[in-house]
CSV table of C-alpha atoms in Angstrom, one decimal:
chain,number,residue,atom,x,y,z
V,1,UNK,CA,31.0,-63.7,-89.0
V,2,UNK,CA,28.3,-64.2,-91.6
V,3,UNK,CA,25.6,-66.4,-90.0
V,4,UNK,CA,22.6,-67.8,-91.4
V,5,UNK,CA,19.5,-68.7,-89.2
V,6,UNK,CA,18.1,-72.1,-90.9
V,7,UNK,CA,13.7,-72.4,-89.9
V,8,UNK,CA,12.9,-76.1,-91.0
V,9,UNK,CA,8.7,-75.9,-91.2
V,10,UNK,CA,5.5,-77.8,-91.5
V,11,UNK,CA,2.7,-76.6,-90.9
V,12,UNK,CA,3.7,-73.7,-88.4
V,13,UNK,CA,1.6,-70.8,-89.9
V,14,UNK,CA,0.3,-70.2,-85.7
V,15,UNK,CA,4.3,-69.2,-85.1
V,16,UNK,CA,6.5,-68.6,-88.8
V,17,UNK,CA,5.8,-65.0,-88.1
V,18,UNK,CA,6.8,-64.5,-84.9
V,19,UNK,CA,9.7,-66.5,-84.6
V,20,UNK,CA,11.1,-64.5,-87.5
V,21,UNK,CA,10.2,-61.6,-85.4
V,22,UNK,CA,11.4,-62.5,-82.6
V,23,UNK,CA,15.3,-63.4,-84.5
V,24,UNK,CA,15.3,-60.2,-86.1
V,25,UNK,CA,14.3,-58.3,-83.0
V,26,UNK,CA,17.1,-59.8,-81.8
V,27,UNK,CA,19.7,-60.3,-84.6
V,28,UNK,CA,19.0,-57.9,-87.4
V,29,UNK,CA,21.7,-58.3,-88.6
V,30,UNK,CA,21.4,-62.0,-89.1
V,31,UNK,CA,20.0,-63.7,-92.9
V,32,UNK,CA,17.5,-66.2,-92.4
V,33,UNK,CA,16.4,-68.9,-95.0
V,34,UNK,CA,12.3,-71.1,-93.9
V,35,UNK,CA,12.4,-74.0,-95.5
V,36,UNK,CA,8.7,-75.5,-96.0
V,37,UNK,CA,8.6,-79.5,-96.0
V,38,UNK,CA,5.7,-79.7,-97.9
V,39,UNK,CA,3.6,-77.8,-95.4
V,40,UNK,CA,-0.3,-78.2,-96.9
V,41,UNK,CA,-0.9,-74.7,-95.1
V,42,UNK,CA,-0.4,-71.5,-95.7
V,43,UNK,CA,3.3,-71.6,-94.0
V,44,UNK,CA,5.6,-70.5,-96.8
V,45,UNK,CA,3.4,-68.2,-97.7
V,46,UNK,CA,3.4,-65.1,-94.4
V,47,UNK,CA,7.3,-66.8,-94.3
V,48,UNK,CA,8.1,-65.0,-98.2
V,49,UNK,CA,5.3,-61.6,-96.5
V,50,UNK,CA,8.2,-60.9,-93.8
V,51,UNK,CA,10.7,-60.8,-96.3
V,52,UNK,CA,12.9,-63.4,-95.7
V,53,UNK,CA,14.0,-66.0,-98.1
V,54,UNK,CA,11.6,-69.8,-99.1
V,55,UNK,CA,13.0,-73.0,-100.2
V,56,UNK,CA,10.0,-74.5,-100.5
V,57,UNK,CA,10.3,-78.3,-100.3
V,58,UNK,CA,7.9,-80.5,-103.2
V,59,UNK,CA,6.2,-82.6,-100.5
V,60,UNK,CA,6.9,-83.0,-97.0
V,61,UNK,CA,10.9,-85.2,-96.7
V,62,UNK,CA,11.2,-84.8,-92.7
V,63,UNK,CA,13.2,-82.9,-90.4
V,64,UNK,CA,16.5,-84.2,-92.3
V,65,UNK,CA,15.4,-83.0,-95.7
V,66,UNK,CA,15.0,-79.8,-94.9
V,67,UNK,CA,18.3,-78.9,-92.6
V,68,UNK,CA,20.2,-80.9,-95.7
V,69,UNK,CA,18.4,-78.1,-98.1
V,70,UNK,CA,19.1,-75.2,-95.6
V,71,UNK,CA,23.2,-76.2,-95.0
V,72,UNK,CA,23.4,-76.9,-99.3
V,73,UNK,CA,21.6,-73.4,-99.5
V,74,UNK,CA,24.0,-71.9,-96.8
V,75,UNK,CA,27.5,-73.5,-98.3
V,76,UNK,CA,25.9,-71.8,-101.9
V,77,UNK,CA,26.5,-69.1,-100.6
V,78,UNK,CA,29.6,-68.6,-98.3
V,79,UNK,CA,27.9,-68.2,-94.9
V,80,UNK,CA,30.3,-68.7,-92.7
V,81,UNK,CA,27.8,-69.9,-89.7
V,82,UNK,CA,24.6,-72.2,-89.4
V,83,UNK,CA,22.3,-71.8,-86.6
V,84,UNK,CA,19.0,-74.6,-86.6
V,85,UNK,CA,16.4,-72.3,-84.9
V,86,UNK,CA,12.9,-73.9,-85.0
V,87,UNK,CA,9.7,-73.1,-86.2
V,88,UNK,CA,6.9,-74.4,-83.5
V,89,UNK,CA,8.2,-70.8,-81.4
V,90,UNK,CA,10.5,-73.4,-78.6
V,91,UNK,CA,13.8,-71.6,-79.2
V,92,UNK,CA,14.5,-68.4,-77.9
V,93,UNK,CA,16.3,-66.1,-79.9
V,94,UNK,CA,18.3,-64.7,-77.1
V,95,UNK,CA,19.6,-67.3,-76.4
V,96,UNK,CA,21.3,-67.6,-79.7
V,97,UNK,CA,24.5,-65.9,-78.9
V,98,UNK,CA,25.1,-68.1,-76.2
V,99,UNK,CA,25.3,-70.9,-79.0
V,100,UNK,CA,28.0,-68.0,-80.8
V,101,UNK,CA,29.9,-67.9,-78.0
V,102,UNK,CA,31.5,-70.7,-78.4
V,103,UNK,CA,31.6,-71.4,-81.3
V,104,UNK,CA,33.5,-68.3,-82.2
V,105,UNK,CA,35.7,-68.9,-79.5
V,106,UNK,CA,36.6,-72.2,-81.5
V,107,UNK,CA,35.5,-74.3,-79.2
V,108,UNK,CA,33.7,-76.6,-81.2
V,109,UNK,CA,32.5,-77.3,-84.5
V,110,UNK,CA,28.9,-77.8,-83.1
V,111,UNK,CA,27.2,-76.3,-80.3
V,112,UNK,CA,24.2,-77.4,-78.8
V,113,UNK,CA,21.6,-75.9,-76.7
V,114,UNK,CA,20.8,-78.0,-74.2
V,115,UNK,CA,17.7,-77.8,-71.9
V,116,UNK,CA,18.8,-79.2,-68.9
V,117,UNK,CA,21.4,-77.7,-68.4
V,118,UNK,CA,20.1,-75.1,-66.8
V,119,UNK,CA,19.2,-75.3,-62.6
V,120,UNK,CA,15.4,-73.8,-63.2
V,121,UNK,CA,15.2,-77.4,-66.2
V,122,UNK,CA,12.9,-77.6,-68.7
V,123,UNK,CA,9.4,-79.4,-68.3
V,124,UNK,CA,8.0,-82.0,-70.2
V,125,UNK,CA,6.3,-85.3,-69.2
V,126,UNK,CA,8.0,-87.9,-67.9
V,127,UNK,CA,7.7,-90.0,-70.7
V,128,UNK,CA,9.3,-88.5,-73.0
V,129,UNK,CA,11.8,-87.3,-69.8
V,130,UNK,CA,12.4,-90.7,-69.4
V,131,UNK,CA,13.2,-90.9,-73.2
V,132,UNK,CA,15.3,-88.0,-73.6
V,133,UNK,CA,17.6,-89.8,-70.3
V,134,UNK,CA,17.8,-93.2,-72.5
V,135,UNK,CA,19.0,-92.2,-75.8
V,136,UNK,CA,21.1,-89.1,-73.6
V,137,UNK,CA,23.4,-92.4,-71.7
V,138,UNK,CA,23.8,-94.3,-74.8
V,139,UNK,CA,24.7,-91.7,-76.9
V,140,UNK,CA,26.9,-90.6,-74.5
V,141,UNK,CA,28.9,-93.9,-74.1
V,142,UNK,CA,28.6,-94.6,-77.8
V,143,UNK,CA,30.3,-91.0,-78.6
V,144,UNK,CA,32.6,-91.3,-75.4
V,145,UNK,CA,31.1,-87.6,-74.5
V,146,UNK,CA,28.4,-86.7,-72.1
V,147,UNK,CA,25.7,-85.7,-74.1
V,148,UNK,CA,22.8,-83.9,-71.9
V,149,UNK,CA,20.3,-82.9,-74.8
V,150,UNK,CA,20.4,-85.0,-78.0
V,151,UNK,CA,17.4,-84.4,-79.5
V,152,UNK,CA,18.1,-80.4,-79.1
V,153,UNK,CA,17.5,-79.1,-82.6
V,154,UNK,CA,19.3,-75.8,-81.5
V,155,UNK,CA,22.3,-76.2,-82.6
V,156,UNK,CA,25.2,-73.5,-84.7
V,157,UNK,CA,27.1,-75.2,-86.8
V,158,UNK,CA,30.8,-73.7,-88.2
V,159,UNK,CA,31.7,-74.0,-91.8
V,160,UNK,CA,33.6,-77.6,-92.1
V,161,UNK,CA,30.7,-79.1,-90.1
V,162,UNK,CA,28.0,-77.7,-92.9
V,163,UNK,CA,30.3,-79.0,-95.5
V,164,UNK,CA,30.3,-81.9,-94.3
V,165,UNK,CA,26.6,-82.0,-93.6
V,166,UNK,CA,25.9,-80.9,-97.0
V,167,UNK,CA,26.8,-84.2,-98.0
V,168,UNK,CA,26.6,-86.7,-95.6
V,169,UNK,CA,23.0,-85.6,-92.6
V,170,UNK,CA,20.6,-88.6,-91.4
V,171,UNK,CA,17.2,-88.8,-93.0
V,172,UNK,CA,15.1,-90.2,-90.3
V,173,UNK,CA,16.4,-88.6,-86.8
V,174,UNK,CA,19.0,-86.2,-87.8
V,175,UNK,CA,19.7,-85.3,-83.8
V,176,UNK,CA,20.6,-87.5,-82.2
V,177,UNK,CA,21.9,-89.5,-85.2
V,178,UNK,CA,24.5,-86.4,-86.7
V,179,UNK,CA,25.9,-86.4,-82.8
V,180,UNK,CA,26.7,-89.9,-83.4
V,181,UNK,CA,28.4,-89.2,-87.6
V,182,UNK,CA,30.3,-86.0,-86.4
V,183,UNK,CA,32.0,-87.6,-83.1
V,184,UNK,CA,32.7,-90.1,-85.7
V,185,UNK,CA,34.5,-88.1,-88.4
V,186,UNK,CA,36.4,-86.4,-85.7
V,187,UNK,CA,33.8,-83.5,-85.3
V,188,UNK,CA,34.4,-81.5,-81.8
V,189,UNK,CA,30.4,-81.4,-80.3
V,190,UNK,CA,30.2,-78.8,-76.7
V,191,UNK,CA,26.6,-78.6,-75.5
V,192,UNK,CA,25.7,-75.4,-73.9
V,193,UNK,CA,22.7,-74.6,-70.9
V,194,UNK,CA,20.0,-72.3,-72.9
V,195,UNK,CA,16.2,-71.5,-72.0
V,196,UNK,CA,13.7,-72.7,-73.9
V,197,UNK,CA,10.0,-73.2,-74.6
V,198,UNK,CA,7.3,-75.5,-75.0
V,199,UNK,CA,6.1,-75.1,-78.4
V,200,UNK,CA,4.1,-71.6,-78.8
V,201,UNK,CA,0.8,-73.7,-81.4
V,202,UNK,CA,0.3,-76.7,-83.3
V,203,UNK,CA,0.7,-79.9,-82.6
V,204,UNK,CA,4.1,-82.0,-82.3
V,205,UNK,CA,5.0,-84.6,-85.0
V,206,UNK,CA,6.1,-87.2,-82.1
V,207,UNK,CA,2.8,-88.1,-80.2
V,208,UNK,CA,2.9,-89.3,-76.7
V,209,UNK,CA,1.6,-93.0,-78.2
V,210,UNK,CA,4.2,-92.5,-80.9
V,211,UNK,CA,7.5,-91.7,-77.8
V,212,UNK,CA,8.3,-95.4,-77.2
V,213,UNK,CA,8.1,-96.2,-80.9
V,214,UNK,CA,10.6,-93.5,-81.3
V,215,UNK,CA,13.1,-94.2,-79.2
V,216,UNK,CA,13.6,-97.2,-80.0
V,217,UNK,CA,14.1,-96.0,-83.8
V,218,UNK,CA,16.3,-94.0,-82.8
V,219,UNK,CA,17.9,-96.2,-80.9
V,220,UNK,CA,18.5,-99.1,-83.8
V,221,UNK,CA,19.5,-96.1,-86.3
V,222,UNK,CA,22.1,-94.3,-83.2
V,223,UNK,CA,23.7,-98.1,-83.1
V,224,UNK,CA,24.0,-98.7,-87.1
V,225,UNK,CA,24.9,-95.0,-87.6
V,226,UNK,CA,28.4,-96.6,-85.9
V,227,UNK,CA,28.8,-99.0,-88.5
V,228,UNK,CA,29.0,-96.7,-91.2
V,229,UNK,CA,31.7,-94.8,-93.1
V,230,UNK,CA,32.2,-91.6,-92.7
V,231,UNK,CA,35.1,-89.0,-94.2
V,232,UNK,CA,36.9,-87.0,-91.5
V,233,UNK,CA,37.0,-83.6,-91.3
V,234,UNK,CA,40.3,-83.3,-93.0
V,235,UNK,CA,38.1,-84.8,-95.8
């Protein structure tokens, strides 16, 4: 299968080279595109120096716009599978095969790597964990399918989902919202257990003080998504 790794990146000069090199060490045959979301540091230059395709957005548009740009690129180039792989070093390249196995067995249209399905678990603050649990419960109720890690940005999508995302992709909170939209459109979603690390450098865009505000806004966005009209996967 023709696989593209999409790396959305905003001010990740401390991490982007290591992320690209780790992917290449584990999957030398995969293509990589870095979507530079208007970084003000050397992220784009470092990525270009690693000899990968770089798409630079004119200014910071957010993770939703960055990923939709990546999906549009993937569709235009004829890729069969697109893997979202964050540029902060949190995701582990040796876990990509876990996502691809489920996708290539045609058990799902979108496979999400969950940090919370392995016995060793994943360390995060109690406040953030509580927020994820609440969001997980709401999305599971809405979608009718148990979702343990709705904010995970480690995902693999088949061609049908890529085409859907090329046209319809949430702007504000794409990870949890996209699950609701895909289920509403009739796509199959599966979670698989993966290992993840803490961010390897830089600062997360969601600070602890903004956690509660973030969760409330995400919940409102998800509820609004249930009222949106979206095409079925057979469009």
